[in-house]
Amino acid sequence: MTDLASNSRAALAADGVLAREIPGFVARPAQQRLTEAIAEAFDQRGELLAEAGTGTGKTFAYLVPVLLSGMKTIISTGTKALQDQLYHRDLPRVRDALGIGLSTALLKGRANYLCRYRLEHAKGEPRSGGLFGSREQVSQFQRIVAWSGRTRMGDLAELEALPEDSPLLPMVTSTAENCLGSECPFWSECFVVQARQRAQSADLVVVNHHLLLADLALKQEGFGEILPGAQAFVVDEAHQLPELAAQFFGEGLGARPLVELARDALAECKDVTGALAVVQVPAQQLEHATRAVRAAMEILPARGTRLRALHEPAVCDAFDDLVAALARLAQALAGLRGASSGFDACHARAQDFAARLARWRARPRRVGADDGSDDGSGDGFEDAHAGERSVDASDDFDDGMPAGDDDVRWYELSPRGFRLQRTPLDVSAPLRAHREKSHAAWVFTSATLAVSGDFHHVATRLGLVAPTTLLQPSPFDWNTQALCYLPPALPEPMSRGYNSALIAALRPVLEASAGRAFVLFASHRALREAADALRGGPWPLFVQGDAPRHVLLQRFRESGNGVLLGAASFREGVDVAGAALSVVVIDKLPFAAPDDPVFEARLDAVRRAGGNPFRDEQLPQAVIALKQGAGRLIRSESDRGVLVLCDPRLLGKSYGRIFLDSLPPLPRTRDVADVQAFFAAESPASGLLESGHG
Ligand code: SF4
């Protein structure tokens, strides 16, 4: 064992420094094994894939070797909330306990920092189209202005009352496209610049996956000056990385940046005499053409491939008009580039957007066989998708992804906007290339990486060839703390009566638990049906979409007997410890939506490569999603709860065993009386029919 490994183990031991310095710290063998593996990966500049079940204490397990090693390290978390929690809560506790004075920095994407330049512009002129849509927004803006005079970091998270989706945010933050860089009059006091400088000189930098990937993908958004110097990377919530990487290694163009370009170009006119006469008409035409594209796309499904969109002559015509409008604006701005750096930046954006649009519309380099709708992938594929396939997405996903092409081009509509996206199907090669270039240690950890104890799927997607792997299960006492209930006699999940049968099966469970349940649905339609069926019942009902997620969770926690109905987004990152959450229900095995053009294209790529799309892609992805959902139930040694897995395919199909074997070893039952006994008794459930994992 290396010195770093033994020192890390010692620090986390029952008689170690953390036990002495941190109240409530409990030494855990699984945590010690994990910290040892991480320390060895650091020492060897190796690659480690480590699944650490809930309750292992993985944050401390990596913070200790990070701090003891003295290596320049970047830790990446899944979300900004986790980033703040790690940086402001966990890191100071471990650093103070170890008595180590390493310099640390928190770095977020530029959209999190106030842009002084854009704030000044917004102050000067409420733009056409209405900068302030309501009195509430006027007062929000005044709060931002007041805060801008006193903030030291410029991190908008300091403004607690500001909603994350406030329409004011784009007005007071920058993007890589609209930032003026060193030409900016506020450069010397820019919060983005200062945050990057702090990160550059720090020993330990905490980022999030968006920023890490933006940087790897060289998307300017990142902090390319810092990554090359890092000696170690710790990627927490690593199961999220491949999906996110696909977004960052691709390219997109949306309605909003186009409209913002038009408005920014107009805003620049106020400082340059005569500019308005040149810019006003082409800027208005660009905004108009963008809206016309959205209107033309109204006839399309909400998501689909490029070919599906370009199949409609009206959509093609609207794109032609948009190309022309971008060209006219670029031409108008070209003559003003010398008048201000703002015009110069707008001109570059117009050209960049035109190029992206051209790349999205261009014909694929080589056209492959039109076999995208052939589901010759074995019985599992049919089971996963039965009754759910959407016609529009099934017949053309060769588009943008012919044999030899490695990306898929697709669109997505929102109520008032659209997004055109190019997504690579395989990010393993660029991820591997970046790791190899870094010559650093790479630790990937999460509570959900393995499928039936096997890391092959995630290793392949991350481009890891022969990583060291470690699997540390949750240290909870599953026999006494939890129970898995598989309701009997439910019909096939795609059958018409499934949802009502499911609700009927749930009622006695909810009565036994007195609510306190998350019911997680595979589709929004099923969620709405359940909401209709359960409204007016004895339990306070919290339904995804009725209020922002954090508000729903807060109300759920406070209710004490609530039932929360959610879809995929509630499977991850939700932490409700204690009695408020005592039941987690999964309605169906969470196979990915069959009408997702990227997923469809990826399945087809697996098939073309001679693999089995169901076994190699759909199944592992659904297993990880199920593990995430189930992981909401038991969050601490004192939690108790029942996991209800409704999908009859778990027992009726051969692949059901893979799901069950991937879950913690909960005792299983098919008898609701065991659930009632579990909640009635203070003592552990008894008389169970089957015990999981032998
Ligand atoms: S340098 Fe960029 S982010 Fe900073 S104030 Fe200027 S425009 Fe805004």
XYZ file of C-alpha atoms and ligand atoms in Angstrom:
702
model
C 0.000 0.000 0.000
C 1.383 3.443 -0.894
C 1.965 6.132 1.745
C -0.927 8.181 0.428
C -3.236 5.166 0.634
C -2.254 4.246 4.193
C -2.393 7.876 5.345
C -5.840 8.283 3.804
C -7.072 5.112 5.483
C -5.638 6.245 8.787
C -7.343 9.633 8.552
C -10.709 7.938 8.021
C -10.218 5.229 10.659
C -12.204 4.969 13.896
C -9.286 6.513 15.777
C -8.323 8.851 12.931
C -8.235 12.586 12.674
C -11.677 12.928 11.082
C -13.259 10.935 13.915
C -11.575 13.264 16.399
C -12.322 16.522 14.632
C -15.711 16.078 12.965
C -18.688 15.560 15.289
C -20.815 12.586 14.274
C -18.193 11.089 11.940
C -18.439 7.292 11.871
C -15.649 5.195 10.366
C -16.841 2.795 7.665
C -14.863 -0.095 6.153
C -16.314 0.551 2.675
C -15.154 4.163 2.860
C -11.655 3.038 3.798
C -11.454 0.617 0.871
C -12.640 3.368 -1.435
C -10.171 5.969 -0.184
C -7.344 3.460 -0.549
C -8.278 2.738 -4.176
C -8.548 6.450 -4.948
C -5.196 7.188 -3.314
C -3.540 4.434 -5.341
C -5.065 5.756 -8.550
C -3.611 9.159 -7.643
C -0.169 7.733 -7.000
C -0.127 5.704 -10.199
C -1.796 8.363 -12.353
C -4.269 5.571 -13.016
C -7.917 5.307 -14.055
C -10.409 4.117 -11.451
C -14.120 3.347 -11.828
C -15.630 3.093 -8.366
C -19.265 2.455 -7.513
C -19.952 3.457 -3.930
C -23.474 2.727 -2.716
C -25.453 5.297 -0.748
C -24.052 5.702 2.747
C -20.469 4.776 1.849
C -19.293 8.324 2.450
C -17.617 8.713 -0.923
C -17.193 12.486 -0.693
C -14.880 12.212 2.306
C -13.272 9.150 0.700
C -11.995 11.268 -2.185
C -11.483 14.565 -0.373
C -8.952 13.022 2.009
C -6.486 11.750 -0.637
C -7.084 14.881 -2.737
C -6.015 17.068 0.182
C -3.246 14.801 1.489
C -1.689 14.309 -1.961
C -1.036 18.010 -2.528
C -1.642 17.347 -6.233
C -3.367 19.967 -8.308
C -6.820 18.430 -8.576
C -10.088 19.176 -10.280
C -13.241 17.746 -8.725
C -16.315 17.750 -10.940
C -19.829 17.321 -9.553
C -23.103 16.596 -11.331
C -24.925 19.830 -10.540
C -24.299 23.354 -9.334
C -26.182 22.575 -6.110
C -23.813 19.663 -5.389
C -20.882 21.878 -6.334
C -21.921 24.503 -3.775
C -22.545 21.837 -1.129
C -19.141 20.246 -1.677
C -17.287 23.531 -1.734
C -19.045 25.333 1.102
C -19.832 22.418 3.434
C -17.807 19.198 2.959
C -14.490 20.589 1.771
C -13.957 23.058 4.659
C -14.784 20.356 7.221
C -12.253 17.873 5.848
C -9.623 20.533 5.156
C -9.896 21.938 8.686
C -9.855 18.459 10.236
C -6.695 17.558 8.316
C -5.187 20.962 9.057
C -4.114 21.396 5.450
C -3.937 24.851 3.960
C -4.270 24.096 0.256
C -5.749 26.886 -1.812
C -9.159 26.073 -3.239
C -11.509 27.663 -5.750
C -15.068 27.221 -6.915
C -15.569 27.738 -10.620
C -18.866 27.742 -12.494
C -19.826 28.418 -16.088
C -19.930 32.037 -17.185
C -23.743 32.076 -17.132
C -23.535 32.017 -13.322
C -21.637 35.265 -13.022
C -22.883 38.789 -13.396
C -21.656 40.443 -16.600
C -21.056 44.082 -15.769
C -21.082 45.086 -19.418
C -24.481 43.589 -20.124
C -25.897 44.908 -16.865
C -24.903 48.431 -17.881
C -26.614 47.971 -21.241
C -29.750 46.599 -19.603
C -29.832 49.560 -17.219
C -29.672 51.981 -20.087
C -32.425 50.758 -22.292
C -35.421 48.503 -21.829
C -35.414 46.858 -25.240
C -38.130 46.449 -27.777
C -40.069 43.322 -27.009
C -40.040 44.235 -23.329
C -37.057 43.631 -21.095
C -39.328 43.826 -18.112
C -42.440 41.769 -18.617
C -43.906 42.469 -15.197
C -43.610 44.546 -12.068
C -42.008 41.526 -10.412
C -39.248 41.635 -13.010
C -38.686 45.346 -12.438
C -38.143 44.683 -8.757
C -35.922 41.660 -9.545
C -33.812 43.867 -11.771
C -33.521 46.494 -9.048
C -32.345 43.811 -6.645
C -29.680 42.702 -9.134
C -28.485 46.296 -9.547
C -28.299 46.810 -5.777
C -26.469 43.499 -5.291
C -24.023 44.276 -8.111
C -22.633 47.108 -6.007
C -21.730 44.914 -3.071
C -20.975 41.401 -4.387
C -17.376 40.221 -4.304
C -17.706 37.079 -6.428
C -20.565 38.072 -8.732
C -22.033 34.553 -8.369
C -25.777 34.876 -8.999
C -26.416 31.990 -6.576
C -25.879 34.635 -3.878
C -29.205 36.162 -4.954
C -31.400 33.525 -3.391
C -34.729 34.981 -4.400
C -33.877 35.082 -8.097
C -35.587 32.182 -9.918
C -33.231 29.982 -11.963
C -35.348 30.531 -15.051
C -35.717 34.290 -14.649
C -35.891 35.940 -18.092
C -33.603 38.619 -16.707
C -30.642 36.265 -16.461
C -29.621 36.353 -20.137
C -29.699 40.160 -19.888
C -27.170 40.324 -17.071
C -24.912 37.357 -17.854
C -22.665 36.670 -20.816
C -22.236 33.839 -23.289
C -19.045 32.849 -25.070
C -20.518 34.494 -28.163
C -21.490 37.869 -26.732
C -18.601 38.388 -24.295
C -16.239 41.075 -25.547
C -13.191 39.499 -23.933
C -10.160 41.728 -23.471
C -11.868 44.438 -25.558
C -14.469 44.866 -22.812
C -14.378 48.119 -20.847
C -15.048 46.078 -17.671
C -12.338 43.490 -18.329
C -10.217 44.427 -15.321
C -13.161 44.021 -12.928
C -14.966 41.175 -14.721
C -16.276 38.462 -12.382
C -15.794 35.705 -14.982
C -12.170 36.684 -15.496
C -11.555 36.901 -11.754
C -13.141 33.496 -11.080
C -10.897 31.928 -13.711
C -7.815 33.611 -12.318
C -8.601 32.300 -8.835
C -9.097 28.805 -10.260
C -5.859 29.010 -12.184
C -3.805 29.657 -9.084
C -5.665 27.221 -6.782
C -4.472 23.727 -5.838
C -7.985 22.329 -5.778
C -10.767 23.503 -8.079
C -14.380 22.396 -7.776
C -16.274 22.523 -11.077
C -19.398 20.867 -12.468
C -19.666 18.467 -15.385
C -20.983 21.147 -17.735
C -17.911 23.247 -17.205
C -15.523 20.304 -17.313
C -16.982 19.108 -20.598
C -17.226 22.565 -22.097
C -13.557 22.872 -21.469
C -12.664 19.442 -22.800
C -14.701 20.205 -25.894
C -12.853 23.508 -26.239
C -16.101 25.434 -26.125
C -14.575 28.711 -24.897
C -17.169 28.457 -22.167
C -14.635 26.496 -20.192
C -11.314 27.361 -18.684
C -8.746 25.872 -20.988
C -5.931 27.525 -19.060
C -6.503 25.362 -15.987
C -7.149 21.833 -17.177
C -3.695 21.251 -18.647
C -2.071 21.869 -15.265
C -4.203 19.395 -13.299
C -2.547 16.231 -12.010
C -5.732 14.501 -10.905
C -9.427 14.575 -11.751
C -12.253 13.254 -9.594
C -15.560 12.951 -11.446
C -18.432 12.425 -9.017
C -21.874 11.338 -10.293
C -19.858 9.923 -13.188
C -22.784 7.968 -14.625
C -24.034 11.287 -16.030
C -20.893 12.033 -17.975
C -21.413 10.134 -21.272
C -24.861 11.679 -21.928
C -23.643 15.155 -21.066
C -20.498 14.693 -23.123
C -22.620 13.986 -26.190
C -24.183 17.430 -25.789
C -20.845 19.163 -25.464
C -19.007 17.397 -28.235
C -21.879 18.290 -30.524
C -23.155 21.642 -31.718
C -26.437 23.472 -31.436
C -28.329 26.544 -32.528
C -31.542 27.767 -30.941
C -34.182 30.412 -31.503
C -33.205 32.296 -28.377
C -29.576 33.051 -29.309
C -30.787 34.209 -32.720
C -33.300 36.623 -31.199
C -30.702 37.774 -28.665
C -28.277 38.502 -31.471
C -30.845 40.696 -33.174
C -31.545 42.549 -29.934
C -27.887 42.899 -28.968
C -27.116 44.363 -32.374
C -29.868 46.936 -31.859
C -28.664 47.720 -28.330
C -25.179 48.451 -29.645
C -26.623 51.195 -31.860
C -27.249 53.602 -29.032
C -23.564 54.492 -28.734
C -22.775 54.844 -32.439
C -24.242 57.669 -34.477
C -26.019 56.515 -37.617
C -25.778 52.831 -36.766
C -29.500 52.392 -36.115
C -30.347 53.280 -39.706
C -28.118 50.452 -40.923
C -28.912 47.794 -38.340
C -32.575 48.241 -37.461
C -34.174 46.629 -40.515
C -31.900 43.554 -40.803
C -32.082 42.995 -37.020
C -35.870 43.098 -37.105
C -35.858 40.790 -40.120
C -33.702 38.278 -38.264
C -36.069 38.250 -35.316
C -39.009 37.922 -37.669
C -37.352 35.094 -39.665
C -36.574 33.211 -36.447
C -40.190 33.388 -35.356
C -41.284 32.323 -38.839
C -39.131 29.176 -38.584
C -40.802 28.283 -35.299
C -44.232 28.872 -36.826
C -43.387 26.685 -39.835
C -42.163 23.885 -37.545
C -45.519 23.824 -35.774
C -46.633 21.003 -38.060
C -43.763 18.791 -36.856
C -43.625 16.473 -33.848
C -41.900 17.972 -30.799
C -38.688 16.074 -31.532
C -37.395 14.552 -34.702
C -34.551 14.185 -37.098
C -33.206 16.740 -39.525
C -34.610 14.750 -42.432
C -38.057 14.804 -40.875
C -37.912 18.597 -40.560
C -36.522 19.181 -44.041
C -39.179 16.903 -45.482
C -41.619 19.815 -45.076
C -41.310 22.418 -47.886
C -42.615 25.187 -45.585
C -39.870 24.473 -43.079
C -37.215 24.476 -45.814
C -38.494 27.840 -47.083
C -38.426 29.300 -43.578
C -34.825 28.115 -43.136
C -33.915 29.733 -46.456
C -35.349 33.032 -45.204
C -33.434 32.676 -41.948
C -30.169 32.110 -43.821
C -30.846 35.229 -45.885
C -31.696 37.296 -42.790
C -28.488 36.209 -41.050
C -26.489 37.119 -44.126
C -28.116 40.572 -44.341
C -27.420 41.302 -40.683
C -23.833 40.085 -40.993
C -23.395 42.361 -43.992
C -24.836 45.365 -42.150
C -22.602 44.709 -39.139
C -19.494 44.220 -41.252
C -19.367 47.929 -41.982
C -19.668 48.784 -38.282
C -17.025 46.404 -36.912
C -14.558 49.229 -36.404
C -17.105 51.410 -34.603
C -17.332 49.277 -31.448
C -16.147 45.953 -30.122
C -19.817 45.105 -29.492
C -20.564 45.332 -33.229
C -17.482 43.272 -33.980
C -18.698 40.542 -31.589
C -22.214 40.620 -33.069
C -20.784 40.274 -36.557
C -18.774 37.208 -35.488
C -21.896 35.686 -33.917
C -23.941 36.215 -37.077
C -21.277 34.437 -39.101
C -20.938 31.632 -36.567
C -24.713 31.067 -36.473
C -24.890 31.021 -40.267
C -22.140 28.393 -40.362
C -23.860 26.232 -37.732
C -27.148 26.431 -39.588
C -25.432 25.449 -42.828
C -23.763 22.458 -41.134
C -27.052 21.317 -39.639
C -28.863 21.537 -42.976
C -26.113 20.023 -45.127
C -26.627 16.584 -46.630
C -24.754 13.779 -44.878
C -21.349 13.033 -46.380
C -22.270 9.443 -47.181
C -25.717 7.956 -47.130
C -26.016 4.572 -45.435
C -28.566 1.841 -45.879
C -32.063 2.937 -44.983
C -32.512 0.266 -42.368
C -33.029 2.424 -39.339
C -36.499 1.151 -38.579
C -35.527 -2.515 -38.543
C -35.804 -3.763 -35.005
C -33.915 -6.972 -35.453
C -32.540 -6.773 -31.980
C -34.035 -9.623 -30.062
C -37.051 -10.002 -27.834
C -35.894 -7.472 -25.275
C -36.062 -4.599 -27.730
C -39.657 -5.380 -28.523
C -40.502 -5.663 -24.846
C -38.900 -2.361 -24.023
C -40.680 -0.503 -26.780
C -43.887 -2.449 -27.267
C -46.764 -0.139 -28.044
C -44.650 2.965 -27.646
C -42.822 3.411 -30.906
C -43.512 6.698 -32.551
C -43.939 6.719 -36.275
C -42.081 9.924 -36.981
C -38.808 8.975 -35.387
C -38.592 5.424 -36.564
C -38.167 5.639 -40.272
C -35.341 7.991 -40.940
C -32.682 7.893 -38.325
C -30.064 7.033 -40.858
C -30.215 10.740 -41.519
C -27.148 12.580 -40.345
C -25.730 9.258 -39.345
C -25.006 7.235 -42.436
C -22.432 4.470 -42.173
C -19.221 6.260 -41.416
C -20.889 9.417 -40.075
C -20.742 9.525 -36.328
C -23.356 12.068 -35.357
C -27.083 12.576 -35.572
C -28.744 15.847 -36.432
C -32.099 16.537 -34.910
C -34.446 19.291 -33.715
C -36.526 19.939 -30.643
C -39.449 22.339 -30.231
C -40.341 24.238 -27.090
C -43.576 26.242 -26.725
C -42.047 29.318 -28.364
C -38.642 28.209 -29.564
C -36.690 25.541 -31.377
C -33.303 23.988 -31.114
C -31.262 22.430 -33.904
C -28.679 20.019 -32.591
C -25.865 17.866 -33.881
C -24.968 15.120 -31.396
C -22.115 12.649 -31.709
C -23.145 9.050 -31.107
C -19.920 7.968 -29.503
C -17.976 10.210 -27.161
C -15.570 7.548 -25.942
C -12.810 8.485 -28.379
C -12.644 12.222 -27.556
C -12.944 11.518 -23.837
C -10.099 9.017 -24.021
C -7.986 11.404 -26.087
C -8.420 14.171 -23.512
C -7.525 11.866 -20.652
C -4.428 10.579 -22.376
C -3.307 14.099 -23.146
C -3.716 15.102 -19.498
C -1.289 12.468 -18.102
C -3.319 12.801 -14.904
C -5.071 10.408 -12.534
C -8.778 10.010 -13.328
C -11.263 8.785 -10.723
C -14.866 8.201 -11.802
C -17.283 7.531 -8.977
C -21.026 7.305 -8.449
C -23.606 5.283 -6.561
C -24.724 3.781 -9.888
C -22.141 2.643 -12.411
C -22.313 -1.152 -12.561
C -24.880 -3.485 -14.124
C -25.107 -6.760 -12.209
C -21.710 -5.936 -10.739
C -20.190 -5.361 -14.188
C -18.646 -2.039 -15.304
C -18.359 -2.882 -18.994
C -21.112 -0.561 -20.233
C -19.959 2.611 -18.512
C -16.290 1.848 -19.173
C -17.018 1.523 -22.889
C -18.950 4.761 -23.046
C -16.215 6.624 -21.196
C -13.552 5.127 -23.453
C -11.782 3.383 -20.565
C -9.861 0.364 -21.816
C -8.742 -1.499 -18.691
C -9.595 0.660 -15.708
C -9.222 -0.450 -12.127
C -12.718 -1.062 -10.769
C -14.114 -1.141 -7.275
C -17.649 -1.854 -6.109
C -18.553 -0.951 -2.552
C -22.206 -1.703 -1.747
C -24.242 0.425 0.642
C -23.371 -0.460 4.217
C -27.032 -0.397 5.280
C -28.712 -3.330 6.983
C -31.056 -4.135 4.125
C -32.720 -7.023 5.939
C -34.106 -4.791 8.639
C -34.216 -1.380 7.004
C -36.028 -2.166 3.780
C -38.386 -4.363 1.850
C -38.985 -4.813 -1.871
C -42.615 -5.391 -2.815
C -43.503 -6.754 -6.273
C -47.306 -6.453 -6.550
C -48.854 -9.635 -7.953
C -51.243 -10.003 -10.876
C -50.523 -6.718 -12.664
C -51.252 -6.832 -16.424
C -48.642 -6.270 -19.131
C -47.202 -2.758 -18.715
C -48.264 -1.645 -22.214
C -51.832 -2.853 -21.790
C -54.700 -0.406 -21.533
C -55.631 -1.237 -17.962
C -52.118 -1.134 -16.524
C -52.273 2.291 -14.889
C -55.575 1.719 -13.131
C -54.399 -1.716 -11.926
C -51.235 -0.080 -10.650
C -53.150 2.557 -8.693
C -55.367 -0.158 -7.190
C -52.263 -2.105 -6.138
C -50.719 1.011 -4.603
C -53.623 2.106 -2.431
C -53.084 -0.527 0.305
C -49.358 0.300 0.322
C -50.022 4.023 0.754
C -52.588 3.274 3.442
C -50.051 1.139 5.310
C -47.316 3.775 5.017
C -49.655 6.738 5.589
C -48.449 8.324 2.343
C -44.771 9.360 2.617
C -44.191 8.073 -0.902
C -42.496 8.943 -4.176
C -44.254 7.401 -7.162
C -41.921 7.609 -10.153
C -43.348 7.204 -13.640
C -41.728 6.288 -16.930
C -44.021 8.643 -18.853
C -45.749 11.956 -18.222
C -49.011 10.532 -19.506
C -49.030 7.848 -16.823
C -48.107 10.498 -14.261
C -51.101 12.646 -15.205
C -53.470 9.678 -15.116
C -52.242 8.743 -11.649
C -52.629 12.337 -10.487
C -56.254 12.326 -11.638
C -56.882 9.015 -9.887
C -55.269 10.001 -6.598
C -56.525 13.582 -6.267
C -58.997 13.966 -3.470
C -57.482 11.027 -1.607
C -56.400 11.125 2.008
C -52.791 12.078 1.169
C -51.529 15.530 0.202
C -50.564 15.133 -3.449
C -47.519 16.814 -5.029
C -47.367 16.512 -8.779
C -44.372 17.293 -10.949
C -45.151 20.341 -13.039
C -47.525 21.914 -10.496
C -44.654 23.859 -8.907
C -40.870 24.093 -9.280
C -39.055 20.964 -8.166
C -37.463 22.437 -5.024
C -40.828 23.851 -3.932
C -42.531 20.469 -4.400
C -39.811 18.743 -2.401
C -40.016 21.299 0.376
C -43.798 20.915 0.626
C -43.499 17.147 0.474
C -40.972 17.083 3.343
C -43.115 19.392 5.445
C -46.347 17.509 4.841
C -45.218 14.377 6.676
C -47.757 12.210 4.820
C -47.454 13.394 1.238
C -47.394 11.468 -2.017
C -45.163 12.924 -4.708
C -45.730 11.946 -8.325
C -42.701 12.522 -10.529
C -41.064 11.439 -13.757
C -37.447 10.822 -14.706
C -35.982 13.992 -13.191
C -36.990 12.866 -9.688
C -34.963 9.678 -10.004
C -31.731 11.610 -9.465
C -30.289 14.059 -6.994
C -33.252 14.028 -4.619
C -32.317 13.499 -1.004
C -35.155 13.071 1.472
C -33.710 11.346 4.522
C -35.923 10.225 7.379
C -39.520 9.174 7.748
C -40.951 11.734 5.293
C -39.988 9.347 2.482
C -40.729 5.714 3.298
C -41.991 4.317 0.000
C -40.543 4.561 -3.508
C -42.684 3.200 -6.319
C -41.345 2.548 -9.836
C -44.212 2.068 -12.278
C -42.309 0.583 -15.237
C -38.775 -0.394 -16.069
C -37.238 2.925 -17.153
C -36.249 2.134 -20.722
C -35.377 5.349 -22.557
C -38.061 7.053 -24.630
C -38.262 5.292 -27.981
C -38.857 8.534 -29.878
C -35.577 10.113 -28.848
C -33.741 10.572 -32.150
C -30.303 10.400 -30.545
C -31.097 7.223 -28.649
C -32.619 5.640 -31.734
C -29.550 6.504 -33.748
C -27.265 5.108 -31.067
C -29.180 1.834 -31.049
C -28.855 1.674 -34.778
C -25.129 2.324 -34.569
C -24.778 -0.577 -32.118
C -26.683 -2.802 -34.536
C -24.534 -1.721 -37.475
C -21.439 -2.519 -35.464
C -22.703 -6.071 -34.963
C -23.859 -5.581 -31.379
C -27.235 -6.146 -29.784
C -28.949 -2.805 -29.105
C -31.103 -4.166 -26.332
C -28.386 -6.018 -24.445
C -25.615 -3.490 -25.063
C -27.452 -0.197 -24.730
C -31.093 -0.222 -23.626
C -30.776 -2.699 -20.811
C -27.714 -1.222 -19.062
C -29.120 2.284 -19.400
C -32.441 1.205 -17.843
C -30.691 -0.696 -15.036
C -28.712 2.414 -14.065
C -31.923 4.489 -14.156
C -33.729 1.971 -11.936
C -30.845 1.950 -9.472
C -31.002 5.738 -9.342
C -34.720 5.707 -8.582
C -34.441 2.957 -5.988
C -31.549 4.852 -4.393
C -33.954 7.584 -3.200
C -35.391 5.265 -0.542
C -32.730 4.574 2.078
C -30.431 7.537 2.686
C -29.078 6.797 6.164
C -28.606 4.047 8.741
C -31.830 5.044 10.468
C -34.069 5.159 7.369
C -36.669 2.449 6.799
C -38.738 1.959 3.701
C -40.426 -0.136 1.033
C -39.427 -0.213 -2.627
C -42.389 -1.088 -4.844
C -41.406 -2.413 -8.271
C -44.592 -2.774 -10.266
C -43.395 -3.921 -13.692
C -44.290 -7.628 -14.107
C -41.421 -8.050 -16.593
C -39.068 -8.119 -13.607
C -40.235 -11.647 -12.892
C -41.741 -12.594 -16.254
C -38.771 -11.903 -18.536
C -35.313 -13.384 -18.417
C -33.686 -9.949 -18.306
C -35.693 -9.057 -15.184
C -33.086 -10.894 -13.154
C -30.405 -8.429 -14.311
C -32.414 -5.555 -12.814
C -33.042 -7.386 -9.557
C -29.426 -8.497 -9.252
C -28.252 -4.914 -9.721
C -30.252 -3.629 -6.751
C -29.120 -3.776 -3.123
C -30.026 -7.082 -1.410
C -33.482 -6.097 -0.157
C -35.767 -8.866 1.107
C -38.537 -9.371 -1.467
C -42.202 -10.144 -1.123
C -45.294 -10.384 -3.313
C -47.691 -10.193 -0.363
C -49.022 -6.769 0.630
C -49.536 -8.126 4.147
C -45.743 -8.042 4.525
C -45.774 -4.356 3.615
C -48.498 -3.743 6.183
C -46.512 -5.678 8.775
C -43.360 -3.727 7.894
C -45.039 -0.427 8.682
C -47.078 -1.739 11.600
C -44.111 -3.172 13.424
C -41.283 -1.272 15.014
C -39.258 -4.441 14.609
C -38.023 -5.839 11.282
C -40.449 -7.389 8.834
C -40.878 -11.096 9.191
C -42.295 -14.013 7.277
C -41.015 -12.862 3.931
C -41.443 -15.056 0.902
C -38.113 -14.554 -0.734
C -34.852 -13.008 0.219
C -32.902 -11.114 -2.416
C -29.343 -12.121 -3.289
C -29.440 -15.409 -1.493
S -15.405 40.576 -20.214
Fe -17.228 39.531 -20.983
S -18.227 38.685 -19.149
Fe -16.732 40.199 -18.464
S -17.946 42.044 -18.196
Fe -17.047 42.101 -20.255
S -18.586 41.200 -21.593
Fe -19.124 40.690 -19.492
